[in-house]
Short mmCIF file of C-alpha atoms and ligand atoms in Angstrom, two decimals:
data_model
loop_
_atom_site.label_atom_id
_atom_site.label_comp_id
_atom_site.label_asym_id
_atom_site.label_seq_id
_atom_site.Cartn_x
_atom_site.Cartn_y
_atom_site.Cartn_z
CA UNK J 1 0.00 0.00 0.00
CA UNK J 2 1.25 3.50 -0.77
CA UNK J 3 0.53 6.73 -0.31
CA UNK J 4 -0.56 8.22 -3.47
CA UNK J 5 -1.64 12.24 -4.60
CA UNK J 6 -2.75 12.20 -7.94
CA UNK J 7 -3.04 15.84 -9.37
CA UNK J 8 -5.79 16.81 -11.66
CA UNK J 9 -9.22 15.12 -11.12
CA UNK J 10 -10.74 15.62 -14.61
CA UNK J 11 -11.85 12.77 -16.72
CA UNK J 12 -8.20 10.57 -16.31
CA UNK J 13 -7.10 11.90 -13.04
CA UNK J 14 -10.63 11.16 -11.02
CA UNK J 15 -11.14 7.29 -12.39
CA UNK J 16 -7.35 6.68 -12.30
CA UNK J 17 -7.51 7.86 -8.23
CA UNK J 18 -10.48 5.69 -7.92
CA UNK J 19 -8.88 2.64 -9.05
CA UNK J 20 -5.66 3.22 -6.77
CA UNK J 21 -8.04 3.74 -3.75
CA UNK J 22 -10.06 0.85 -4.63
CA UNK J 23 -6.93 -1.11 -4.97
CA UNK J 24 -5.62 -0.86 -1.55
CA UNK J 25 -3.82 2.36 -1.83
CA UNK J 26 -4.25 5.74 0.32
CA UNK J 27 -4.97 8.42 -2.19
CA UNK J 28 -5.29 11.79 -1.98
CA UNK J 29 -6.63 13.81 -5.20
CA UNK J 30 -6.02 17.27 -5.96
CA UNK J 31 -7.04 19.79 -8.01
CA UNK J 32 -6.77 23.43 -8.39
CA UNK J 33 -10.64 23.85 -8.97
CA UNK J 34 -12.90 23.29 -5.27
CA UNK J 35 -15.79 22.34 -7.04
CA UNK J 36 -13.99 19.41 -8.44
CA UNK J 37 -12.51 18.75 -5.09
CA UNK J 38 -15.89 18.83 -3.26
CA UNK J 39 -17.65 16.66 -5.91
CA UNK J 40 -15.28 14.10 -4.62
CA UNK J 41 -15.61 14.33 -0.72
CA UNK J 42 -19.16 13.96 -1.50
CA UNK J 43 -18.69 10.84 -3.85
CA UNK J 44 -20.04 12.75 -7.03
CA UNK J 45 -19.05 13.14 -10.87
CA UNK J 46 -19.00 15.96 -12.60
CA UNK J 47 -19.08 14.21 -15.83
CA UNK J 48 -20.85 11.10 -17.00
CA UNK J 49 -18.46 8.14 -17.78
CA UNK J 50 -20.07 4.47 -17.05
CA UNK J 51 -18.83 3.03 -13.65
CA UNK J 52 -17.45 5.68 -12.53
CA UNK J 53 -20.52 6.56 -10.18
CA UNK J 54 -19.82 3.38 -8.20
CA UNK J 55 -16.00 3.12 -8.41
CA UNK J 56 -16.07 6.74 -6.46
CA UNK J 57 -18.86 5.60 -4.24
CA UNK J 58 -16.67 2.28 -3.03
CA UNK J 59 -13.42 4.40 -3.39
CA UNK J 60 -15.02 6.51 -0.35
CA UNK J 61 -16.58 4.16 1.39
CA UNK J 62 -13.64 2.35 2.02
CA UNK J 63 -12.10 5.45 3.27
CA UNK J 64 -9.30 5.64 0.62
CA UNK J 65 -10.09 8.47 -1.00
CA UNK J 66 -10.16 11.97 -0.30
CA UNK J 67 -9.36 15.24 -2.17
CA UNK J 68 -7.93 18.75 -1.68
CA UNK J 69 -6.82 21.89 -3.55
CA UNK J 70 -3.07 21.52 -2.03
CA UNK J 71 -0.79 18.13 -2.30
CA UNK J 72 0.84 16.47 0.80
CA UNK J 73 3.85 14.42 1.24
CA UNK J 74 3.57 11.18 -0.10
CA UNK J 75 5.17 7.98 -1.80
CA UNK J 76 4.52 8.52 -5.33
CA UNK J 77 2.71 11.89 -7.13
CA UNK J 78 0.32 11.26 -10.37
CA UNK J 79 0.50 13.67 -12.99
CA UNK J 80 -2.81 13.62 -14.83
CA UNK J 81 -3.47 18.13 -15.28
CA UNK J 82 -5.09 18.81 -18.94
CA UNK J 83 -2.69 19.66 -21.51
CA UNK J 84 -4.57 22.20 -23.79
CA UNK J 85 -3.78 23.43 -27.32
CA UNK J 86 -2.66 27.02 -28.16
CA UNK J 87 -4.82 27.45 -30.90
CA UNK J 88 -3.13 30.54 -32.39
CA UNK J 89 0.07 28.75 -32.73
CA UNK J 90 -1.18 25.25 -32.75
CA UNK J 91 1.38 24.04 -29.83
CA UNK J 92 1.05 22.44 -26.53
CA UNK J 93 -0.37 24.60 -23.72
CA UNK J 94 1.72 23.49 -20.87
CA UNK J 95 0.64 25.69 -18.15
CA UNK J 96 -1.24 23.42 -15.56
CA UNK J 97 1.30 20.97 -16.25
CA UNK J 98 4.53 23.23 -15.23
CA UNK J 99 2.08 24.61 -12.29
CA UNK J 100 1.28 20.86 -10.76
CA UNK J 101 5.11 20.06 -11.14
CA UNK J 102 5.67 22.89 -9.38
CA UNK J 103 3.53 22.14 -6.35
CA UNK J 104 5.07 18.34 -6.40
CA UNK J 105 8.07 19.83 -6.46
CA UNK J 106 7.24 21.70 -3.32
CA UNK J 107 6.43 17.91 -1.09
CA UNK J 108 9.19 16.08 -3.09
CA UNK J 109 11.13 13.51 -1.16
CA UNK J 110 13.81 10.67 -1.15
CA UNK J 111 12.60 7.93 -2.43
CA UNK J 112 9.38 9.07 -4.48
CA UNK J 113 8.06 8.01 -7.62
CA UNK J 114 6.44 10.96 -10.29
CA UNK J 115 4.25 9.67 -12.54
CA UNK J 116 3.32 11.69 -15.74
CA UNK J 117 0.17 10.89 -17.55
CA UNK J 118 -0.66 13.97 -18.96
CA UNK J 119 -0.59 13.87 -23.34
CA UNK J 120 2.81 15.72 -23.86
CA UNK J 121 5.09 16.68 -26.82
CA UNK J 122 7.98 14.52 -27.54
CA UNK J 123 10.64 15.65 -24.84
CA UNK J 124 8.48 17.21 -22.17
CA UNK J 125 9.93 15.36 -19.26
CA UNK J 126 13.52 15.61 -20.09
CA UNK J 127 12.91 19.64 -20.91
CA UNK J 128 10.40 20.59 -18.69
CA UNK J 129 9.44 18.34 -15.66
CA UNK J 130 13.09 17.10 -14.50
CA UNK J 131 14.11 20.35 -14.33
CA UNK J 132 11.20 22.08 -12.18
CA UNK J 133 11.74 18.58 -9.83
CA UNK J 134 15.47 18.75 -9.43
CA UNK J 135 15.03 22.43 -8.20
CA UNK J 136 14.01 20.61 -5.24
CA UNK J 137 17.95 19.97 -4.70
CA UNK J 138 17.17 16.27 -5.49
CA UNK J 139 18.40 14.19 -8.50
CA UNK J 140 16.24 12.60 -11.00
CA UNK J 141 16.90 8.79 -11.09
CA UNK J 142 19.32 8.64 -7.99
CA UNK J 143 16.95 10.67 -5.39
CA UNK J 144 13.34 10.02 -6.93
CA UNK J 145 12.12 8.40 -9.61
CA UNK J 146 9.78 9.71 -12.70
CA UNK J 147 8.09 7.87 -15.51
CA UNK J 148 5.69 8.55 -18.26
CA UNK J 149 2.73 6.41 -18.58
CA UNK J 150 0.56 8.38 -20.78
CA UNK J 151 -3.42 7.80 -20.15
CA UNK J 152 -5.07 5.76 -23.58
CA UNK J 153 -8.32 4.75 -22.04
CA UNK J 154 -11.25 5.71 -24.56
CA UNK J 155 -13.83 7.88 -22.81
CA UNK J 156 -17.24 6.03 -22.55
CA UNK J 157 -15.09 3.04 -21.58
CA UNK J 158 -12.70 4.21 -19.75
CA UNK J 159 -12.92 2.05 -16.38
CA UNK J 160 -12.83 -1.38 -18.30
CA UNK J 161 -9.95 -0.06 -20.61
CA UNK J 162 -7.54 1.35 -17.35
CA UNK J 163 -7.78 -2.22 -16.02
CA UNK J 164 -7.77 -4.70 -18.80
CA UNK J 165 -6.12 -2.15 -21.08
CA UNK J 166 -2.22 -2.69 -22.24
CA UNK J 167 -0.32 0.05 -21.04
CA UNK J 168 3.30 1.99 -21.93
CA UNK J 169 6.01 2.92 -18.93
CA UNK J 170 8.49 5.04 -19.45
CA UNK J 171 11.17 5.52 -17.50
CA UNK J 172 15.25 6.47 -18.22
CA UNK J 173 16.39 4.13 -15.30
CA UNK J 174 15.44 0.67 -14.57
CA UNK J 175 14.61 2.06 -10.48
CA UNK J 176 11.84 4.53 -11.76
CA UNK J 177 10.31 1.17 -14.43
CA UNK J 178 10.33 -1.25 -11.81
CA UNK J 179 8.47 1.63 -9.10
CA UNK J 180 5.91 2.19 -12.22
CA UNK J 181 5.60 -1.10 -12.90
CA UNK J 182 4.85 -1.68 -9.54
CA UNK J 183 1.88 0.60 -9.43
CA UNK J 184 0.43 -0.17 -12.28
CA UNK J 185 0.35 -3.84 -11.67
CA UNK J 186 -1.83 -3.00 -8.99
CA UNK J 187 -4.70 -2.44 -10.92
CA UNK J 188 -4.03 -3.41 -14.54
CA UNK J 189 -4.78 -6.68 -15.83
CA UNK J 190 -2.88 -5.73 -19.19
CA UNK J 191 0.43 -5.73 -20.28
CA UNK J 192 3.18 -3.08 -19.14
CA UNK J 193 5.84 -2.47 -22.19
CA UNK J 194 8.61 -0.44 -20.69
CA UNK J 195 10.29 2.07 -22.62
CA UNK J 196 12.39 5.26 -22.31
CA UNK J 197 10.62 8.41 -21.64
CA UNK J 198 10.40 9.85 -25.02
CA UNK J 199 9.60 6.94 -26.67
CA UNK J 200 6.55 6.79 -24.37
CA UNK J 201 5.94 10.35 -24.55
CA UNK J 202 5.56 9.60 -28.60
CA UNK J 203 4.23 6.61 -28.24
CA UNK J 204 0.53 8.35 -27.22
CA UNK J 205 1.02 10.97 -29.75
CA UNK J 206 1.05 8.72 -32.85
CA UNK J 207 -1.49 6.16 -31.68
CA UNK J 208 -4.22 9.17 -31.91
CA UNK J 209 -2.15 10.62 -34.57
CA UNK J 210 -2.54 7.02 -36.26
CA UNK J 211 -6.44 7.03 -35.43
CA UNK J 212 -6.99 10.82 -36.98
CA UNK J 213 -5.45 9.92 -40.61
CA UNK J 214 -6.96 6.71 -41.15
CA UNK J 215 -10.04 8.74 -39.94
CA UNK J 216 -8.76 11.42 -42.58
CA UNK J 217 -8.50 8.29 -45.37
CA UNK J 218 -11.88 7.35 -44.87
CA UNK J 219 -13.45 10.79 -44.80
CA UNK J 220 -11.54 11.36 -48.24
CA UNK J 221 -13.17 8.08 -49.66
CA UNK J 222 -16.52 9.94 -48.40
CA UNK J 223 -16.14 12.18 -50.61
CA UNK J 224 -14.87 10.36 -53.44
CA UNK J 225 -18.05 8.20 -53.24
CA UNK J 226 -20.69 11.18 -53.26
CA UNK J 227 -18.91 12.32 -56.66
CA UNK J 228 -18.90 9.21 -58.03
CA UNK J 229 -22.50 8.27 -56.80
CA UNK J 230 -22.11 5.08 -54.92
CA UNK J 231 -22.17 4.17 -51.03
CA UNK J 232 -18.64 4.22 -48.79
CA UNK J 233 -20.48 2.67 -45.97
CA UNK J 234 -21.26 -0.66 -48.59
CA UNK J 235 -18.04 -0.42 -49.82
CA UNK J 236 -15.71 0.31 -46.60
CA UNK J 237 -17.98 -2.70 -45.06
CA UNK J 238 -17.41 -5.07 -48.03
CA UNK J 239 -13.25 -3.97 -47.79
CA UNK J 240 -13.00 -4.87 -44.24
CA UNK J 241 -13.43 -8.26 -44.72
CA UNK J 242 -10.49 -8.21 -46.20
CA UNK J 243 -7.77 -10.14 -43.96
CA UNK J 244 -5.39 -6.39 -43.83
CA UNK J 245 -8.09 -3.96 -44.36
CA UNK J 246 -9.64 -2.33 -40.93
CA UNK J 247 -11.14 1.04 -42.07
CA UNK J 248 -12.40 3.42 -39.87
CA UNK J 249 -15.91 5.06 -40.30
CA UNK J 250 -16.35 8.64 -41.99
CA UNK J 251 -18.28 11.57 -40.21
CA UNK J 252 -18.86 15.36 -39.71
CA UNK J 253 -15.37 15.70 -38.58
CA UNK J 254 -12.81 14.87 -35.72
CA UNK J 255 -13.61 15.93 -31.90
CA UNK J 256 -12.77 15.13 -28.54
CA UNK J 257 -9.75 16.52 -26.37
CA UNK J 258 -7.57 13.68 -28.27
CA UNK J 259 -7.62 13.04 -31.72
CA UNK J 260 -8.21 17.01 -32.54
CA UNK J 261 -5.44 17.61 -30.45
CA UNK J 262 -2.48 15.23 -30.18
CA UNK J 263 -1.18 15.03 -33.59
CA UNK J 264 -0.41 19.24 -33.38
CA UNK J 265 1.94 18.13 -30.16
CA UNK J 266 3.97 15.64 -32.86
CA UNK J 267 4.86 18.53 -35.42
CA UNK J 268 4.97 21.50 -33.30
CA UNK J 269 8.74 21.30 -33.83
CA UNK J 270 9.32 19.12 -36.18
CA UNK J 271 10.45 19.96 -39.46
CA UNK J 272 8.47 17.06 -41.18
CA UNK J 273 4.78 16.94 -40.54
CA UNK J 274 3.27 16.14 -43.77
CA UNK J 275 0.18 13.42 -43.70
CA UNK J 276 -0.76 14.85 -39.97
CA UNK J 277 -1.60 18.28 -40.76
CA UNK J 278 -2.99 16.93 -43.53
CA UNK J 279 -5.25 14.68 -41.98
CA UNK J 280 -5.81 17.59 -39.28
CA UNK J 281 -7.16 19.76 -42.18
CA UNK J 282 -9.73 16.82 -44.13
CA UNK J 283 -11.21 16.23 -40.73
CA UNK J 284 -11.71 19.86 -40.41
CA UNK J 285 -13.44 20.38 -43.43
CA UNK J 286 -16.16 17.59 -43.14
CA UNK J 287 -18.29 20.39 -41.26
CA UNK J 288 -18.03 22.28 -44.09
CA UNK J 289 -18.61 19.41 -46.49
CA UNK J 290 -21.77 18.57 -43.73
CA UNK J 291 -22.81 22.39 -44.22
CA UNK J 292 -22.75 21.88 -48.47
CA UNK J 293 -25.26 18.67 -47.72
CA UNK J 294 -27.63 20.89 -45.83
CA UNK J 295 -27.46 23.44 -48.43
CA UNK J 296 -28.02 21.30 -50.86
CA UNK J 297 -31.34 20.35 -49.12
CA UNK J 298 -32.75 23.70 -48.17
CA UNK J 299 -31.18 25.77 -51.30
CA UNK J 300 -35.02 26.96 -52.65
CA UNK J 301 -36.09 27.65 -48.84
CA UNK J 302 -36.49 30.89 -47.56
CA UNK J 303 -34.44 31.63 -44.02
CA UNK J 304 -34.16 28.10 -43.31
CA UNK J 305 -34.35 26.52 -39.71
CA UNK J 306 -31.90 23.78 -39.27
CA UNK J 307 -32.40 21.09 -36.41
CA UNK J 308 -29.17 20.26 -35.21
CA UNK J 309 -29.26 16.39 -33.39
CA UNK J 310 -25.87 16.14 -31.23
CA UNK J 311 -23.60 18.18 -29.33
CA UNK J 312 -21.57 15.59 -28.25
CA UNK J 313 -18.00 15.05 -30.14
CA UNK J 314 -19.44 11.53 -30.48
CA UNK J 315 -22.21 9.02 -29.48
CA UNK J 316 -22.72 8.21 -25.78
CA UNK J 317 -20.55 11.18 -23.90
CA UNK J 318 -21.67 14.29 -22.46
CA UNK J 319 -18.49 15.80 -23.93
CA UNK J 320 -18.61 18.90 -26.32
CA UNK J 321 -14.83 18.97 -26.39
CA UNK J 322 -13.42 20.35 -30.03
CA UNK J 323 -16.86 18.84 -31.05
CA UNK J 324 -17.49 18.95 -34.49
CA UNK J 325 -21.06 20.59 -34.24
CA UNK J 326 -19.84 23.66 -32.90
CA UNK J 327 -17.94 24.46 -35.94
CA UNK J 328 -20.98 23.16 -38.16
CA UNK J 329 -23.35 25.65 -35.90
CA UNK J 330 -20.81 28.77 -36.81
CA UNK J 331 -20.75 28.09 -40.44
CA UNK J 332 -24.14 27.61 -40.78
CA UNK J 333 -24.87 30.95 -39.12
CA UNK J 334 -22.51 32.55 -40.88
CA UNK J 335 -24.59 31.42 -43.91
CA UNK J 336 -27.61 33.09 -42.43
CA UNK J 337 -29.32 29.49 -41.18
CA UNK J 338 -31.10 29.62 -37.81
CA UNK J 339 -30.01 26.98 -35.47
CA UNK J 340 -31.38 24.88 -33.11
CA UNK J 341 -29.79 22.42 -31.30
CA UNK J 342 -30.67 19.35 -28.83
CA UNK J 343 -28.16 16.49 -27.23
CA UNK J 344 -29.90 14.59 -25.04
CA UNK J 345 -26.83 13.48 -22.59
CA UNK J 346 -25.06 17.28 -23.00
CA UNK J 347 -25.58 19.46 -19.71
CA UNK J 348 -22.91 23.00 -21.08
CA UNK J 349 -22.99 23.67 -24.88
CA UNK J 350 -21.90 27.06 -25.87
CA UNK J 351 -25.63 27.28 -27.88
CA UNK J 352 -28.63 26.77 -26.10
CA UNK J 353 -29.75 23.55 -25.96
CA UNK J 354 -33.56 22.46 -26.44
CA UNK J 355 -35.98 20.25 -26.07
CA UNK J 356 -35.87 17.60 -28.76
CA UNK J 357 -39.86 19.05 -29.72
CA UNK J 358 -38.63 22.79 -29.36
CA UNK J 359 -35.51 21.73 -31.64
CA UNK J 360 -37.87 20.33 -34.25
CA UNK J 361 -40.49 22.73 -34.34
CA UNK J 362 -41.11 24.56 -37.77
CA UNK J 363 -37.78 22.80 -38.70
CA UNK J 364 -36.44 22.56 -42.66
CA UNK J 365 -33.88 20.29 -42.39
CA UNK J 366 -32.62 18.07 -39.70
CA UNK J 367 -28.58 17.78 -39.29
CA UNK J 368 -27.98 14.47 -36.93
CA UNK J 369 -24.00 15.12 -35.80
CA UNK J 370 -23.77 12.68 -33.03
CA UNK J 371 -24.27 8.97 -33.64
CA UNK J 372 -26.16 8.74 -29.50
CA UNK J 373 -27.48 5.36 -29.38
CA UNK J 374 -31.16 6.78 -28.64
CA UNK J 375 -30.98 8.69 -31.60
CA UNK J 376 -31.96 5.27 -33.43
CA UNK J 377 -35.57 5.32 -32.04
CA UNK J 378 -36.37 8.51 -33.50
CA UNK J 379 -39.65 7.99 -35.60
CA UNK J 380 -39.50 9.59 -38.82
CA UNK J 381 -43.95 9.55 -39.10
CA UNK J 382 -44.39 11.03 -35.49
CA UNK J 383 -41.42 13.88 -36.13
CA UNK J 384 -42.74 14.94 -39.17
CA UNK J 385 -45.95 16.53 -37.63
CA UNK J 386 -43.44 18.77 -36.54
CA UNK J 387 -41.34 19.95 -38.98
CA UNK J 388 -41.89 22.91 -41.85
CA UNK J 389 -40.02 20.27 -44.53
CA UNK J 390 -38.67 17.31 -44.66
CA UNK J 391 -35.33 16.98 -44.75
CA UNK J 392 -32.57 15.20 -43.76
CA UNK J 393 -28.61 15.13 -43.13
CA UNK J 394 -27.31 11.76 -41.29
CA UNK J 395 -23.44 12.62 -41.14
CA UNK J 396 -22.83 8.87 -39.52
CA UNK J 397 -25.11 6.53 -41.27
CA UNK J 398 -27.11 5.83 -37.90
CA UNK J 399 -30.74 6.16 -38.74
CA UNK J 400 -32.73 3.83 -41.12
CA UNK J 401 -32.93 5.95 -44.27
CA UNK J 402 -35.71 3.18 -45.96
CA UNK J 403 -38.12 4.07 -43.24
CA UNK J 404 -37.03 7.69 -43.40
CA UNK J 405 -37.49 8.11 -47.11
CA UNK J 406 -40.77 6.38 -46.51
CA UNK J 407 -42.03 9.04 -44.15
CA UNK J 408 -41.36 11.25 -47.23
CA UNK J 409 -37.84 12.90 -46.22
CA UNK J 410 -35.28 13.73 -48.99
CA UNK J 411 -31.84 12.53 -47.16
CA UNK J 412 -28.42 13.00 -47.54
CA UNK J 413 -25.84 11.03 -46.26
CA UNK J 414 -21.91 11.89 -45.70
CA UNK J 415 -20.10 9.43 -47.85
CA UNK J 416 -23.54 7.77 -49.64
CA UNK J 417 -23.73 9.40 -53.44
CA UNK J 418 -26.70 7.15 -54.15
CA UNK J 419 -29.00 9.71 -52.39
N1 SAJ M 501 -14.48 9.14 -35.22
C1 SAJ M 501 -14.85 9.02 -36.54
N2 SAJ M 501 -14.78 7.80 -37.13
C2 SAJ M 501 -14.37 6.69 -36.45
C3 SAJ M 501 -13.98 6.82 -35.11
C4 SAJ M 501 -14.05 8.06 -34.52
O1 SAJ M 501 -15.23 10.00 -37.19
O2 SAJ M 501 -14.36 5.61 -37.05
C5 SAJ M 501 -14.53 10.45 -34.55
C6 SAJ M 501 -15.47 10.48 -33.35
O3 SAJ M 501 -16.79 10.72 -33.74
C7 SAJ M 501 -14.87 11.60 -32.53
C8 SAJ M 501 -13.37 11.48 -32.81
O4 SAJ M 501 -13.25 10.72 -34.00
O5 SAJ M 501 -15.31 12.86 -32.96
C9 SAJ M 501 -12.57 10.82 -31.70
O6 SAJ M 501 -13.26 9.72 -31.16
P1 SAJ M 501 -12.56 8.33 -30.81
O7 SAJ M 501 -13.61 7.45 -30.26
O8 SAJ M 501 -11.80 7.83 -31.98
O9 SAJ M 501 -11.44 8.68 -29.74
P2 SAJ M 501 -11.42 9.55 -28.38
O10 SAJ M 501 -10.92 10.92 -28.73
O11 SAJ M 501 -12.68 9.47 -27.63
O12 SAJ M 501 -10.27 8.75 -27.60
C10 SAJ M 501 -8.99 8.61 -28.20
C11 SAJ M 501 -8.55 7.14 -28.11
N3 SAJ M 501 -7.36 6.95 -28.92
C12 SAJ M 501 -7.24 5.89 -29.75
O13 SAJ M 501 -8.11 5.08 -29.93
C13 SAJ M 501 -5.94 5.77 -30.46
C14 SAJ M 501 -8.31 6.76 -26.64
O14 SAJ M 501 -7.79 5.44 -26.57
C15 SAJ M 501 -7.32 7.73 -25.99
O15 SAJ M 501 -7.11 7.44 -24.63
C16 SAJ M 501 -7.92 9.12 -26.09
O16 SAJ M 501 -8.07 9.44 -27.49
C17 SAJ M 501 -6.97 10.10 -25.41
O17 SAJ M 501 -7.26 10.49 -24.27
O18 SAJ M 501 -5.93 10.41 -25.98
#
């Protein structure tokens, strides 16, 4: 049993202190914001994420958990602070990182293990942590120990992943693996590969970087199929059964703190980014390309009102993060559209959110972003009492277009020419 702080208590930090607690350690979690720190002394979320509800519940019933806006001494420190993007110069934001090594820095003893699991650019922990700990007077890999074990858990699954998922360490001494290794075979049932720090650190960065171009290739094939009038989702189905083909699906675009993210953090100073900007930019445009669809539908109608279904960056989260919609709710306002907009699981959207009636109300065209499970039972006869015209935009292929066309809706689908 150790004694553990883990800093940050967002969506990695919060389930990752959980599953220490609840796996026999003493864990203190911190974070800067009290209302995050209060949610937790009171066993609540502030975000929806399946299990978590419970594993927080347990975590404090069994007394192992508690949080705070200030660190204490302890055996090991977990790093686990958001790591934003500066838009305006597309590089990492490392503020709350530099600010929680800081405080670590402040309780840093013999002996202790820092853990870094915050998404970083190549050579963050040689440049930027090390340095900020060793101002403490103590030396990196003789006096404590630090290793980089970035966070890969999928949000929506998160819980089941951290446990049964494979995971990276990386360390630059065999002391600070073995500590790591230690700790994470406390609760993970996966693998641990051990590597060096960098490698680790670039590990993370081209697994999403990896997800976001084939994403990219398959959006591209989208659009290749509309022009030449046949259906990607047939044809990407009927390629994956080849024995090497595993292509992704296509959609209004790339959201989430990850995959919108990360791959900026891999060229930011290197010299050689080609296919990940590139990538970057096709998934950037399918809210445009969405936007063309819906024009296409409501060209001949006068001041349209567009029904947008999803906030979401993607089905089954409450997250809004870099989500798609938001840019498709800009552009079509800049093209003079009024907007509505309901998500069904989304609490904070920048745009009001509405009632799923309210959204559809005197609607021209409906726009469904987010591929939400319940989105599926939507019933094209009893909406269409509703709307003003029927029309339809399904930018993932969820909804049954036979019954929808049925119902008398003219449809467009990302990626399906034959409409
Ligand atoms: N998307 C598509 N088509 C697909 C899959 C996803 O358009 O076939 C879109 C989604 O709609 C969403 C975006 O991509 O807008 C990202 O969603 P996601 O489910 O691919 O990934 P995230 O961002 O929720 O989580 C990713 C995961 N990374 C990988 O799978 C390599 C997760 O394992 C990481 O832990 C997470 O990033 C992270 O925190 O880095």
């Amino acid at each position: 049993m150790s004694r553990i702080c883990v800093l940050g208590l967002g969506y990695i930090g919060l389930p990752t202190a959980c599953l220490l607690a609840t796996h026999g350690h003493q864990v203190l979690g911190v974070d800067l914001r009290a209302d995050l720190v209060e949610n937790v002394n009171e066993s609540r979320t502030a975000f929806r994420e399946p299990g978590l509800g419970d594993l927080i519940a347990q975590a404090r019933s069994l007394e192992k958990l508690v949080a705070d806006t200030e660190p204490e001494p302890s055996d090991i420190f977990v790093i686990a602070v958001p790591t934003p993007i500066d838009k305006d110069v597309q590089t990492a934001d490392l503020g709350y990182l530099r600010q929680a090594v800081t405080s670590v820095s402040k309780y840093l003893r013999e002996g202790n293990l820092v853990v870094l699991e915050s998404t970083v650019p190549p050579g963050t922990c040689q440049r930027l942590v090390i340095p900020i700990l060793e101002a403490s007077s103590l030396q990196c890999d003789r006096d404590f120990y630090l290793a980089y074990c970035p966070e890969r858990a999928i949000p929506g699954n998160t819980i089941h992943e951290m446990i049964h998922d494979n995971r990276v360490i990386g360390a630059d001494s065999n002391e600070s693996a073995v500590k790591a290794r230690e700790l994470y075979s406390s609760f993970v049932s996966g693998s641990l590969s051990t590597t060096n720090l960098c490698t680790a650190e670039t590990i993370k960065l081209m697994e999403n970087a990896y997800r976001d171009v084939n994403i990219a290739l398959v959006n591209e094939f989208a659009r290749i199929a509309e022009e030449n009038r046949i259906d990607v989702w047939e044809a990407i189905e009927i390629a994956n059964k080849h024995p090497r083909v595993r292509m992704l699906k296509p959609g209004p675009g790339v959201g989430g703190h990850c995959l919108a993210i990360d791959p900026w953090f891999l060229t930011e100073s290197s010299g050689v980014g080609r296919i990940i900007p590139m990538a970057r930019e096709i998934n950037y445009f399918m809210a445009k390309h969405t936007l063309k669809l819906v024009i296409s539908l409501v060209a001949d109608i006068k001041n349209p009102i567009i029904s947008v279904l999803g906030a979401a960056y993607k089905g089954d989260v409450d997250d809004v993060r870099e989500s798609p919609t938001l840019r498709f709710i800009k552009l079509a306002e800049n093209e003079g559209f009024k907007i509505r907009v309901f998500d069904p699981l989304v609490v904070k959207f920048e745009y009001e959110l509405m009632s799923f009636e309210d959204t559809l109300r005197g609607s021209d065209c409906l726009v469904l972003m987010t591929d939400h499970s319940c989105f599926r039972q939507i019933e094209p006869r009893t909406v269409s009492s509703l709307l003003r015209n029927r029309n339809l935009v399904d930018t993932r292929n969820l909804l049954n277009h036979k019954e929808w066309r049925e119902a008398g809706f003219r449809i467009k689908v990302i990626g399906n020419g034959l409409f």
